[in-house]
């Protein structure tokens, strides 16, 4: 049941992107509960008026290419996982592929599986490279998430994500040891066609959805590989808020210091398809050679992908070829609820 | 603007692909096929680094049609490191932060949308160097 290609593959390059604007949770709280409700996180990243999943993916992809030191023409796939593709019909991935100079001898497709569309694309890239069909494939998880005004999701639905170039193990800053996917039909969160905002099952999103899938994929991956939590220098879990990933890590037997570096939700919010992948970039920015890292995504609907990687000595020379994730996280321009409403077009003028 | 015209321009707009003159080495942006320096043919594509400095700037409060969503915004003449002077919007910047000589880098952003159901047009804009903004 372990997902592992015949040919050894790894991460040749990675790149992050987080927009500049931040909406403090206290602003949402001020508008909807008169400041009495509190906020699950400090603040969330908000895309500017000229940003969307395509433009943000372009920057993350350029960062990944810079780290890998690759000519974009060697990419055989550009895959973008998101639930906020700018068009309902027309691929985000062709825009990204064109902008980074990867066209025309390239596969391009958009992936959708709520918050785990990015790791889904990553696993497919493992297969494409691992089968020998391609030497390099680009997998992106990126979102500009939308929460209904006044809904619990509005505090956390953020913007950002990351891009990963999967390549042969011998040209990798981290080798992929294996992956495991755990999927069931669990309707914890969904959005129907033509609807602007999603519906969610409130507490139902916890135990039967997030925890069941995240714990199962992580545990079964570690069982398959014969690894234990103490074998990992760091771990990152999907971050719809701070509590869920912290609790999942604790239940699996990870210590808080193993998950601290990758836990970005308090500063940028839930970046949906970007969430666990963005956390992984922050870990790789700090990792030493020959360290194991566990990444566990979660997508509503529902499923979880767990991936185990081990860094190589190449990580040290490659990481500073592009801005570190914390550079994006620390770059911040605070906005109030009114400007947020304008930037995210929540006001309909008709 | 028509879809074919946007499509023809997307290579230069998405990633600043201009031309280089094989006769005198001048870098051209936008691409114009004839070198303005030596008048020789110049067809060789050249991808600009996207780095430059603000040469001059102004803030727009009354935007032309299609750009209303972004007001107020700053437009600048940017002197690219390779030589050409280009006009573009600055992004991720507050008007009061801009000054002549400020180093900037190219990013690809939404330039405009042709209505709620039309084409989304992407292209280059410039921002302050990311590393300096975060510092």
Short mmCIF file of C-alpha atoms in Angstrom, two decimals:
data_model
loop_
_atom_site.label_atom_id
_atom_site.label_comp_id
_atom_site.label_asym_id
_atom_site.label_seq_id
_atom_site.Cartn_x
_atom_site.Cartn_y
_atom_site.Cartn_z
CA UNK A 1 0.00 0.00 0.00
CA UNK A 2 3.06 2.23 0.23
CA UNK A 3 3.30 4.58 -2.76
CA UNK A 4 6.87 4.35 -3.95
CA UNK A 5 8.09 4.51 -7.55
CA UNK A 6 10.57 2.03 -9.04
CA UNK A 7 13.05 4.82 -9.76
CA UNK A 8 14.12 6.81 -6.69
CA UNK A 9 12.84 10.39 -6.78
CA UNK A 10 13.21 13.49 -4.66
CA UNK A 11 12.68 17.23 -4.40
CA UNK A 12 15.02 19.12 -6.75
CA UNK A 13 13.74 22.55 -5.78
CA UNK A 14 11.02 24.26 -3.77
CA UNK A 15 9.54 27.73 -3.57
CA UNK A 16 7.06 29.53 -1.36
CA UNK A 17 4.70 32.43 -1.81
CA UNK A 18 2.60 34.39 0.70
CA UNK A 19 0.93 37.70 -0.19
CA UNK A 20 1.79 40.88 1.70
CA UNK A 21 -1.51 41.80 3.32
CA UNK A 22 -2.60 40.59 6.78
CA UNK A 23 -6.05 40.68 8.34
CA UNK A 24 -5.82 40.31 12.14
CA UNK A 25 -8.34 37.90 13.64
CA UNK A 26 -9.28 40.71 16.01
CA UNK A 27 -10.69 42.66 13.04
CA UNK A 28 -13.09 39.84 12.11
CA UNK A 29 -13.97 39.55 15.78
CA UNK A 30 -14.59 43.32 16.03
CA UNK A 31 -17.06 43.27 13.13
CA UNK A 32 -19.03 40.14 13.98
CA UNK A 33 -18.94 39.70 17.77
CA UNK A 34 -18.15 43.21 19.00
CA UNK A 35 -14.73 41.97 20.04
CA UNK A 36 -16.19 39.41 22.45
CA UNK A 37 -15.55 36.16 20.52
CA UNK A 38 -11.77 35.95 20.28
CA UNK A 39 -9.90 34.57 17.29
CA UNK A 40 -8.36 31.13 16.64
CA UNK A 41 -5.27 32.71 15.04
CA UNK A 42 -3.31 35.97 15.19
CA UNK A 43 -3.81 36.99 11.57
CA UNK A 44 -4.22 35.64 8.05
CA UNK A 45 -2.56 36.47 4.73
CA UNK A 46 -4.83 38.15 2.19
CA UNK A 47 -4.14 38.31 -1.55
CA UNK A 48 -3.88 41.83 -2.98
CA UNK A 49 -6.35 43.08 -5.60
CA UNK A 50 -4.00 42.08 -8.44
CA UNK A 51 -3.24 38.59 -7.12
CA UNK A 52 -4.85 35.22 -7.67
CA UNK A 53 -3.85 31.56 -7.62
CA UNK A 54 -2.20 31.89 -11.05
CA UNK A 55 -0.01 34.90 -10.24
CA UNK A 56 0.94 33.50 -6.84
CA UNK A 57 1.82 30.12 -8.38
CA UNK A 58 4.08 31.85 -10.89
CA UNK A 59 6.20 33.38 -8.14
CA UNK A 60 6.43 30.15 -6.12
CA UNK A 61 7.35 28.25 -9.30
CA UNK A 62 10.09 30.76 -10.17
CA UNK A 63 11.51 30.31 -6.66
CA UNK A 64 11.46 26.52 -7.08
CA UNK A 65 13.23 26.75 -10.44
CA UNK A 66 15.87 29.07 -8.96
CA UNK A 67 16.59 26.60 -6.14
CA UNK A 68 16.73 23.63 -8.50
CA UNK A 69 18.94 25.60 -10.90
CA UNK A 70 16.96 24.20 -13.82
CA UNK A 71 16.04 25.47 -17.26
CA UNK A 72 12.19 25.47 -17.25
CA UNK A 73 12.26 23.65 -20.58
CA UNK A 74 13.22 20.42 -18.76
CA UNK A 75 9.86 20.35 -16.93
CA UNK A 76 7.48 17.77 -18.42
CA UNK A 77 4.54 18.67 -16.16
CA UNK A 78 3.16 21.81 -14.53
CA UNK A 79 0.37 20.85 -12.16
CA UNK A 80 -1.52 23.30 -9.95
CA UNK A 81 -3.66 22.08 -7.05
CA UNK A 82 -6.17 24.63 -5.75
CA UNK A 83 -9.79 25.21 -4.88
CA UNK A 84 -9.56 28.83 -6.04
CA UNK A 85 -8.57 28.55 -9.70
CA UNK A 86 -9.24 31.93 -11.37
CA UNK A 87 -11.32 30.37 -14.16
CA UNK A 88 -14.02 27.71 -13.85
CA UNK A 89 -12.98 26.54 -17.33
CA UNK A 90 -9.43 27.30 -18.49
CA UNK A 91 -6.38 25.88 -16.78
CA UNK A 92 -4.37 27.86 -14.26
CA UNK A 93 -1.47 25.58 -15.13
CA UNK A 94 -1.13 26.84 -18.73
CA UNK A 95 -0.78 30.42 -17.46
CA UNK A 96 1.89 29.31 -15.00
CA UNK A 97 3.70 27.14 -17.57
CA UNK A 98 3.76 30.00 -20.09
CA UNK A 99 4.95 32.57 -17.54
CA UNK A 100 7.85 30.46 -16.28
CA UNK A 101 8.92 29.47 -19.80
CA UNK A 102 8.01 25.78 -19.62
CA UNK A 103 5.79 25.61 -22.75
CA UNK A 104 5.11 23.93 -25.12
CA UNK A 105 6.52 20.39 -24.57
CA UNK A 106 4.87 20.04 -21.18
CA UNK A 107 1.88 18.43 -19.51
CA UNK A 108 -0.38 20.92 -17.75
CA UNK A 109 -3.40 20.30 -15.56
CA UNK A 110 -5.30 21.69 -12.59
CA UNK A 111 -5.99 19.49 -9.61
CA UNK A 112 -8.87 19.72 -7.18
CA UNK A 113 -9.29 17.93 -3.84
CA UNK A 114 -10.12 20.72 -1.38
CA UNK A 115 -7.01 21.30 0.75
CA UNK A 116 -4.97 18.35 -0.49
CA UNK A 117 -4.95 19.12 -4.22
CA UNK A 118 -1.31 20.16 -3.95
CA UNK A 119 0.01 16.95 -2.39
CA UNK A 120 -2.12 15.00 -4.88
CA UNK A 121 -0.22 16.75 -7.69
CA UNK A 122 3.03 16.06 -5.81
CA UNK A 123 2.30 12.32 -5.67
CA UNK A 124 1.44 12.28 -9.37
CA UNK A 125 4.77 14.02 -10.06
CA UNK A 126 6.49 11.25 -8.06
CA UNK A 127 4.83 8.73 -10.37
CA UNK A 128 5.67 10.61 -13.57
CA UNK A 129 9.34 10.98 -12.67
CA UNK A 130 9.52 7.62 -10.90
CA UNK A 131 8.30 5.76 -13.97
CA UNK A 132 10.94 7.36 -16.14
CA UNK A 133 8.37 9.20 -18.27
CA UNK A 134 9.93 12.49 -17.21
CA UNK A 135 12.97 13.77 -15.36
CA UNK A 136 11.30 16.78 -13.76
CA UNK A 137 7.72 17.70 -12.87
CA UNK A 138 6.38 20.76 -11.06
CA UNK A 139 3.62 20.36 -8.46
CA UNK A 140 2.02 23.41 -6.85
CA UNK A 141 -0.46 23.83 -3.99
CA UNK A 142 -1.84 27.38 -3.90
CA UNK A 143 -5.03 29.05 -2.75
CA UNK A 144 -6.77 32.35 -2.11
CA UNK A 145 -9.30 30.86 0.25
CA UNK A 146 -12.71 32.43 0.81
CA UNK A 147 -14.81 32.27 3.96
CA UNK A 148 -18.37 33.54 4.12
CA UNK A 149 -18.52 36.88 5.97
CA UNK A 150 -19.25 36.16 9.62
CA UNK A 151 -18.55 32.44 9.30
CA UNK A 152 -15.95 30.72 11.51
CA UNK A 153 -13.83 30.17 8.39
CA UNK A 154 -13.45 33.90 7.86
CA UNK A 155 -10.91 34.13 10.67
CA UNK A 156 -8.59 31.61 9.07
CA UNK A 157 -9.20 31.33 5.28
CA UNK A 158 -5.87 32.70 4.05
CA UNK A 159 -3.76 32.93 0.91
CA UNK A 160 -0.44 31.39 -0.07
CA UNK A 161 1.21 28.16 -1.06
CA UNK A 162 4.27 26.44 -2.42
CA UNK A 163 5.79 24.83 -5.50
CA UNK A 164 7.92 21.67 -5.63
CA UNK A 165 9.98 20.29 -8.48
CA UNK A 166 10.15 16.52 -8.28
CA UNK A 167 13.22 15.06 -9.96
CA UNK A 168 15.59 12.08 -9.90
CA UNK A 169 16.98 11.24 -6.44
CA UNK A 170 20.56 11.97 -7.50
CA UNK A 171 19.65 15.63 -8.19
CA UNK A 172 17.55 16.18 -5.08
CA UNK A 173 17.83 18.25 -1.93
CA UNK A 174 15.55 15.69 -0.28
CA UNK A 175 14.85 12.10 -1.28
CA UNK A 176 11.26 10.89 -1.10
CA UNK A 177 11.13 7.69 0.94
CA UNK A 178 7.49 6.91 0.26
CA UNK A 179 3.93 8.12 0.47
CA UNK A 180 0.59 6.86 1.68
CA UNK A 181 -2.94 8.06 0.88
CA UNK A 182 -6.04 7.48 2.98
CA UNK A 183 -9.36 8.45 1.40
CA UNK A 184 -13.05 7.98 2.19
CA UNK A 185 -16.30 9.71 1.19
CA UNK A 186 -16.75 12.10 4.11
CA UNK A 187 -18.72 15.29 3.36
CA UNK A 188 -17.21 17.59 5.99
CA UNK A 189 -16.79 20.61 3.73
CA UNK A 190 -17.93 21.35 0.18
CA UNK A 191 -18.93 24.03 -2.29
CA UNK A 192 -21.53 23.50 -5.00
CA UNK A 193 -21.11 24.92 -8.53
CA UNK A 194 -21.77 28.69 -8.89
CA UNK A 195 -21.59 29.15 -5.13
CA UNK A 196 -19.07 31.66 -3.87
CA UNK A 197 -18.63 30.26 -0.36
CA UNK A 198 -18.32 26.71 0.99
CA UNK A 199 -20.49 24.89 3.54
CA UNK A 200 -18.88 22.99 6.36
CA UNK A 201 -19.97 20.55 9.01
CA UNK A 202 -18.67 22.55 12.00
CA UNK A 203 -17.53 19.98 14.58
CA UNK A 204 -18.00 17.19 12.05
CA UNK A 205 -14.83 18.52 10.37
CA UNK A 206 -12.81 17.27 13.37
CA UNK A 207 -12.94 13.64 14.41
CA UNK A 208 -14.54 11.84 11.44
CA UNK A 209 -12.80 14.04 8.91
CA UNK A 210 -9.46 15.65 9.83
CA UNK A 211 -8.28 13.37 12.63
CA UNK A 212 -9.43 10.07 11.18
CA UNK A 213 -7.69 10.66 7.85
CA UNK A 214 -4.57 12.49 9.06
CA UNK A 215 -3.81 10.00 11.83
CA UNK A 216 -4.41 7.00 9.57
CA UNK A 217 -2.24 8.19 6.67
CA UNK A 218 0.63 9.29 8.93
CA UNK A 219 0.58 6.12 11.04
CA UNK A 220 0.26 3.74 8.10
CA UNK A 221 3.07 5.48 6.25
CA UNK A 222 5.36 5.21 9.28
CA UNK A 223 4.35 1.55 9.77
CA UNK A 224 5.11 0.79 6.11
CA UNK A 225 8.51 2.47 6.28
CA UNK A 226 9.33 1.15 9.74
CA UNK A 227 9.85 4.67 11.08
CA UNK A 228 8.77 6.25 14.36
CA UNK A 229 8.05 9.88 15.35
CA UNK A 230 11.48 10.15 16.99
CA UNK A 231 13.12 9.36 13.63
CA UNK A 232 11.85 12.68 12.26
CA UNK A 233 13.61 16.01 12.76
CA UNK A 234 10.37 17.79 11.84
CA UNK A 235 6.79 17.14 10.83
CA UNK A 236 4.10 19.30 9.26
CA UNK A 237 0.37 18.65 9.23
CA UNK A 238 -2.43 20.42 7.37
CA UNK A 239 -3.33 23.54 9.33
CA UNK A 240 -6.99 24.60 9.25
CA UNK A 241 -6.19 26.26 12.60
CA UNK A 242 -3.43 25.81 15.17
CA UNK A 243 -5.21 23.31 17.40
CA UNK A 244 -5.88 20.52 14.91
CA UNK A 245 -2.27 19.99 13.76
CA UNK A 246 -0.95 20.33 17.31
CA UNK A 247 -3.40 17.71 18.58
CA UNK A 248 -2.76 15.34 15.66
CA UNK A 249 1.00 15.59 16.23
CA UNK A 250 0.58 14.88 19.93
CA UNK A 251 -1.68 11.88 19.30
CA UNK A 252 0.89 10.39 16.91
CA UNK A 253 3.69 10.90 19.44
CA UNK A 254 5.49 13.97 18.03
CA UNK A 255 6.92 16.58 20.38
CA UNK A 256 5.94 20.27 19.97
CA UNK A 257 9.45 21.26 18.85
CA UNK A 258 9.17 18.88 15.88
CA UNK A 259 6.16 20.77 14.49
CA UNK A 260 7.05 24.35 15.50
CA UNK A 261 8.98 25.40 12.36
CA UNK A 262 6.29 24.29 9.94
CA UNK A 263 3.33 25.65 11.89
CA UNK A 264 2.59 28.87 9.98
CA UNK A 265 -1.19 29.00 10.46
CA UNK A 266 -1.06 31.53 13.33
CA UNK A 267 0.69 34.06 11.04
CA UNK A 268 -0.78 33.35 7.59
CA UNK A 269 -3.99 31.43 8.24
CA UNK A 270 -5.17 28.29 6.50
CA UNK A 271 -3.75 28.42 3.00
CA UNK A 272 -5.81 25.39 1.97
CA UNK A 273 -4.02 23.44 -0.81
CA UNK A 274 -0.90 25.42 0.10
CA UNK A 275 -1.03 24.76 3.84
CA UNK A 276 1.09 21.70 4.56
CA UNK A 277 3.30 22.34 1.51
CA UNK A 278 4.08 25.89 2.66
CA UNK A 279 4.92 24.55 6.11
CA UNK A 280 7.31 22.07 4.48
CA UNK A 281 9.16 24.91 2.72
CA UNK A 282 9.71 26.63 6.07
CA UNK A 283 11.14 23.36 7.45
CA UNK A 284 13.42 22.84 4.44
CA UNK A 285 14.73 26.40 4.90
CA UNK A 286 16.09 25.31 8.28
CA UNK A 287 16.82 21.60 7.81
CA UNK A 288 20.27 20.05 8.00
CA UNK A 289 21.43 17.31 5.58
CA UNK A 290 20.30 13.75 6.31
CA UNK A 291 17.22 14.69 8.32
CA UNK A 292 13.83 13.05 7.99
CA UNK A 293 10.72 15.21 7.54
CA UNK A 294 7.09 14.05 7.55
CA UNK A 295 4.42 15.98 5.65
CA UNK A 296 0.75 15.14 6.09
CA UNK A 297 -1.94 16.95 4.12
CA UNK A 298 -5.69 16.83 4.56
CA UNK A 299 -8.41 17.55 2.03
CA UNK A 300 -12.07 17.70 2.86
CA UNK A 301 -14.30 15.23 1.14
CA UNK A 302 -12.05 13.59 2.51
CA UNK A 303 -8.50 12.31 2.39
CA UNK A 304 -4.95 12.69 3.59
CA UNK A 305 -1.58 12.18 1.90
CA UNK A 306 1.46 11.45 4.06
CA UNK A 307 4.94 11.75 2.57
CA UNK A 308 8.27 10.94 4.19
CA UNK A 309 11.41 12.65 2.91
CA UNK A 310 15.07 12.66 3.87
CA UNK A 311 17.26 15.69 3.12
CA UNK A 312 20.58 15.44 1.29
CA UNK A 313 23.69 17.62 1.46
CA UNK A 314 22.38 19.57 -1.58
CA UNK A 315 19.91 21.39 0.65
CA UNK A 316 22.59 23.70 2.02
CA UNK A 317 23.74 25.12 -1.31
CA UNK A 318 20.24 25.41 -2.80
CA UNK A 319 18.10 26.97 -0.08
CA UNK A 320 19.42 30.52 -0.42
CA UNK A 321 18.98 30.68 -4.18
CA UNK A 322 15.45 32.02 -3.52
CA UNK A 323 13.73 33.95 -0.70
CA UNK A 324 13.12 31.90 2.42
CA UNK A 325 9.53 31.33 3.49
CA UNK A 326 9.98 33.45 6.61
CA UNK A 327 10.87 36.42 4.39
CA UNK A 328 7.35 36.20 2.97
CA UNK A 329 5.78 35.54 6.36
CA UNK A 330 7.49 38.52 7.98
CA UNK A 331 6.69 40.87 5.10
CA UNK A 332 3.33 42.22 6.24
CA UNK A 333 0.99 45.12 5.69
CA UNK A 334 -1.91 45.09 8.10
CA UNK A 335 -5.32 45.93 6.67
CA UNK A 336 -8.67 46.50 8.35
CA UNK A 337 -11.92 44.71 7.61
CA UNK A 338 -13.06 47.44 5.21
CA UNK A 339 -10.01 47.12 2.99
CA UNK A 340 -10.30 43.33 3.20
CA UNK A 341 -13.88 43.58 1.94
CA UNK A 342 -12.66 45.68 -0.97
CA UNK A 343 -9.64 43.54 -1.88
CA UNK A 344 -11.58 40.29 -1.73
CA UNK A 345 -14.63 41.77 -3.48
CA UNK A 346 -17.15 40.99 -0.80
CA UNK A 347 -19.16 44.10 -1.59
CA UNK A 348 -21.53 43.77 -4.53
CA UNK A 349 -22.26 47.16 -6.05
CA UNK A 350 -25.61 46.63 -7.76
CA UNK B 1 -8.72 44.83 -26.45
CA UNK B 2 -9.21 41.65 -28.42
CA UNK B 3 -8.20 38.17 -27.26
CA UNK B 4 -5.73 37.68 -30.17
CA UNK B 5 -3.91 40.90 -29.27
CA UNK B 6 -3.55 39.88 -25.63
CA UNK B 7 -2.33 36.48 -26.75
CA UNK B 8 0.32 37.96 -29.08
CA UNK B 9 1.65 40.13 -26.26
CA UNK B 10 1.63 37.54 -23.48
CA UNK B 11 5.22 36.39 -23.87
CA UNK B 12 6.63 39.86 -23.28
CA UNK B 13 4.03 40.64 -20.63
CA UNK B 14 4.28 37.46 -18.52
CA UNK B 15 8.05 37.27 -18.25
CA UNK B 16 9.63 40.31 -19.95
CA UNK B 17 10.89 38.55 -23.02
CA UNK B 18 12.38 41.17 -25.34
CA UNK B 19 15.14 40.95 -27.92
CA UNK B 20 18.89 41.32 -28.14
CA UNK B 21 20.70 42.87 -31.10
CA UNK B 22 23.34 40.48 -32.38
CA UNK B 23 25.15 43.36 -34.11
CA UNK B 24 25.74 45.74 -31.18
CA UNK B 25 24.51 43.77 -28.15
CA UNK B 26 21.76 46.23 -27.17
CA UNK B 27 18.83 44.72 -25.25
CA UNK B 28 15.40 45.71 -26.54
CA UNK B 29 12.15 45.98 -24.64
CA UNK B 30 9.50 45.88 -25.88
CA UNK B 31 10.68 43.72 -28.80
CA UNK B 32 10.67 45.71 -32.05
CA UNK B 33 12.81 43.59 -34.43
CA UNK B 34 15.01 46.56 -35.43
CA UNK B 35 17.72 47.78 -33.08
CA UNK B 36 17.16 51.45 -32.11
CA UNK B 37 20.88 51.80 -31.41
CA UNK B 38 22.38 50.58 -34.68
CA UNK B 39 19.33 50.05 -36.95
CA UNK B 40 20.29 46.43 -37.65
CA UNK B 41 17.73 43.59 -37.48
CA UNK B 42 17.27 42.22 -33.93
CA UNK B 43 15.18 39.06 -33.68
CA UNK B 44 16.94 37.05 -30.98
CA UNK B 45 14.64 36.63 -27.95
CA UNK B 46 16.09 37.78 -24.64
CA UNK B 47 14.59 37.24 -21.20
CA UNK B 48 15.21 40.27 -18.99
CA UNK B 49 16.28 39.78 -15.38
CA UNK B 50 13.37 41.95 -14.21
CA UNK B 51 15.64 44.04 -11.99
CA UNK B 52 15.82 47.80 -12.27
CA UNK B 53 15.38 51.15 -10.53
CA UNK B 54 12.55 53.67 -10.40
CA UNK B 55 13.40 56.46 -12.86
CA UNK B 56 10.25 58.47 -12.19
CA UNK B 57 6.74 57.84 -10.90
CA UNK B 58 3.25 59.21 -10.40
CA UNK B 59 0.16 58.13 -8.50
CA UNK B 60 -3.08 57.52 -10.38
CA UNK B 61 -6.38 58.38 -8.69
CA UNK B 62 -8.57 58.60 -11.82
CA UNK B 63 -7.90 55.34 -13.61
CA UNK B 64 -8.63 54.53 -17.24
CA UNK B 65 -11.38 52.01 -17.91
CA UNK B 66 -10.52 48.52 -16.64
CA UNK B 67 -8.10 49.69 -13.94
CA UNK B 68 -10.59 51.21 -11.46
CA UNK B 69 -10.21 48.31 -9.04
CA UNK B 70 -6.61 49.25 -8.29
CA UNK B 71 -6.86 53.01 -7.53
CA UNK B 72 -4.95 54.66 -6.07
CA UNK B 73 -1.94 53.02 -7.71
CA UNK B 74 1.54 54.12 -8.64
CA UNK B 75 2.88 53.96 -12.18
CA UNK B 76 6.59 54.24 -12.77
CA UNK B 77 9.22 54.51 -15.43
CA UNK B 78 11.62 51.73 -14.54
CA UNK B 79 15.18 51.75 -15.82
CA UNK B 80 16.00 48.09 -16.30
CA UNK B 81 19.49 46.87 -15.40
CA UNK B 82 19.95 45.87 -19.05
CA UNK B 83 19.22 49.41 -20.26
CA UNK B 84 15.66 49.91 -21.53
CA UNK B 85 13.20 52.23 -19.80
CA UNK B 86 9.74 50.69 -19.35
CA UNK B 87 6.51 52.04 -17.93
CA UNK B 88 4.63 49.78 -15.52
CA UNK B 89 2.49 49.70 -12.43
CA UNK B 90 4.17 49.30 -9.05
CA UNK B 91 2.52 46.80 -6.74
CA UNK B 92 2.72 45.78 -3.07
CA UNK B 93 3.86 49.30 -2.28
CA UNK B 94 2.30 52.27 -0.53
CA UNK B 95 2.56 55.54 -2.45
CA UNK B 96 4.63 57.29 0.18
CA UNK B 97 7.30 54.57 0.13
CA UNK B 98 8.23 55.17 -3.51
CA UNK B 99 11.27 57.23 -4.40
CA UNK B 100 13.40 57.84 -7.46
CA UNK B 101 16.29 55.38 -7.58
CA UNK B 102 14.43 52.73 -5.53
CA UNK B 103 15.50 49.22 -6.63
CA UNK B 104 12.58 47.15 -7.90
CA UNK B 105 12.00 43.63 -9.26
CA UNK B 106 9.51 42.30 -11.78
CA UNK B 107 6.53 40.21 -10.71
CA UNK B 108 3.70 38.78 -12.80
CA UNK B 109 0.30 40.00 -11.64
CA UNK B 110 -3.23 40.56 -12.86
CA UNK B 111 -3.22 43.68 -15.05
CA UNK B 112 -6.98 43.83 -15.51
CA UNK B 113 -10.10 41.77 -15.99
CA UNK B 114 -12.37 42.23 -18.98
CA UNK B 115 -15.54 42.29 -16.91
CA UNK B 116 -16.93 39.54 -14.67
CA UNK B 117 -17.08 37.00 -17.50
CA UNK B 118 -14.17 38.08 -19.69
CA UNK B 119 -10.49 37.37 -20.01
CA UNK B 120 -8.11 37.88 -17.08
CA UNK B 121 -5.03 39.67 -18.37
CA UNK B 122 -1.71 39.01 -16.60
CA UNK B 123 1.53 40.90 -17.03
CA UNK B 124 4.57 42.46 -15.42
CA UNK B 125 4.50 44.92 -12.57
CA UNK B 126 7.33 45.94 -10.27
CA UNK B 127 7.68 45.86 -6.51
CA UNK B 128 10.30 46.87 -3.98
CA UNK B 129 12.96 44.20 -3.59
CA UNK B 130 11.39 41.52 -1.43
CA UNK B 131 14.45 41.13 0.76
CA UNK B 132 14.49 44.87 1.53
CA UNK B 133 10.79 45.01 2.30
CA UNK B 134 11.06 42.17 4.80
CA UNK B 135 14.17 43.64 6.44
#
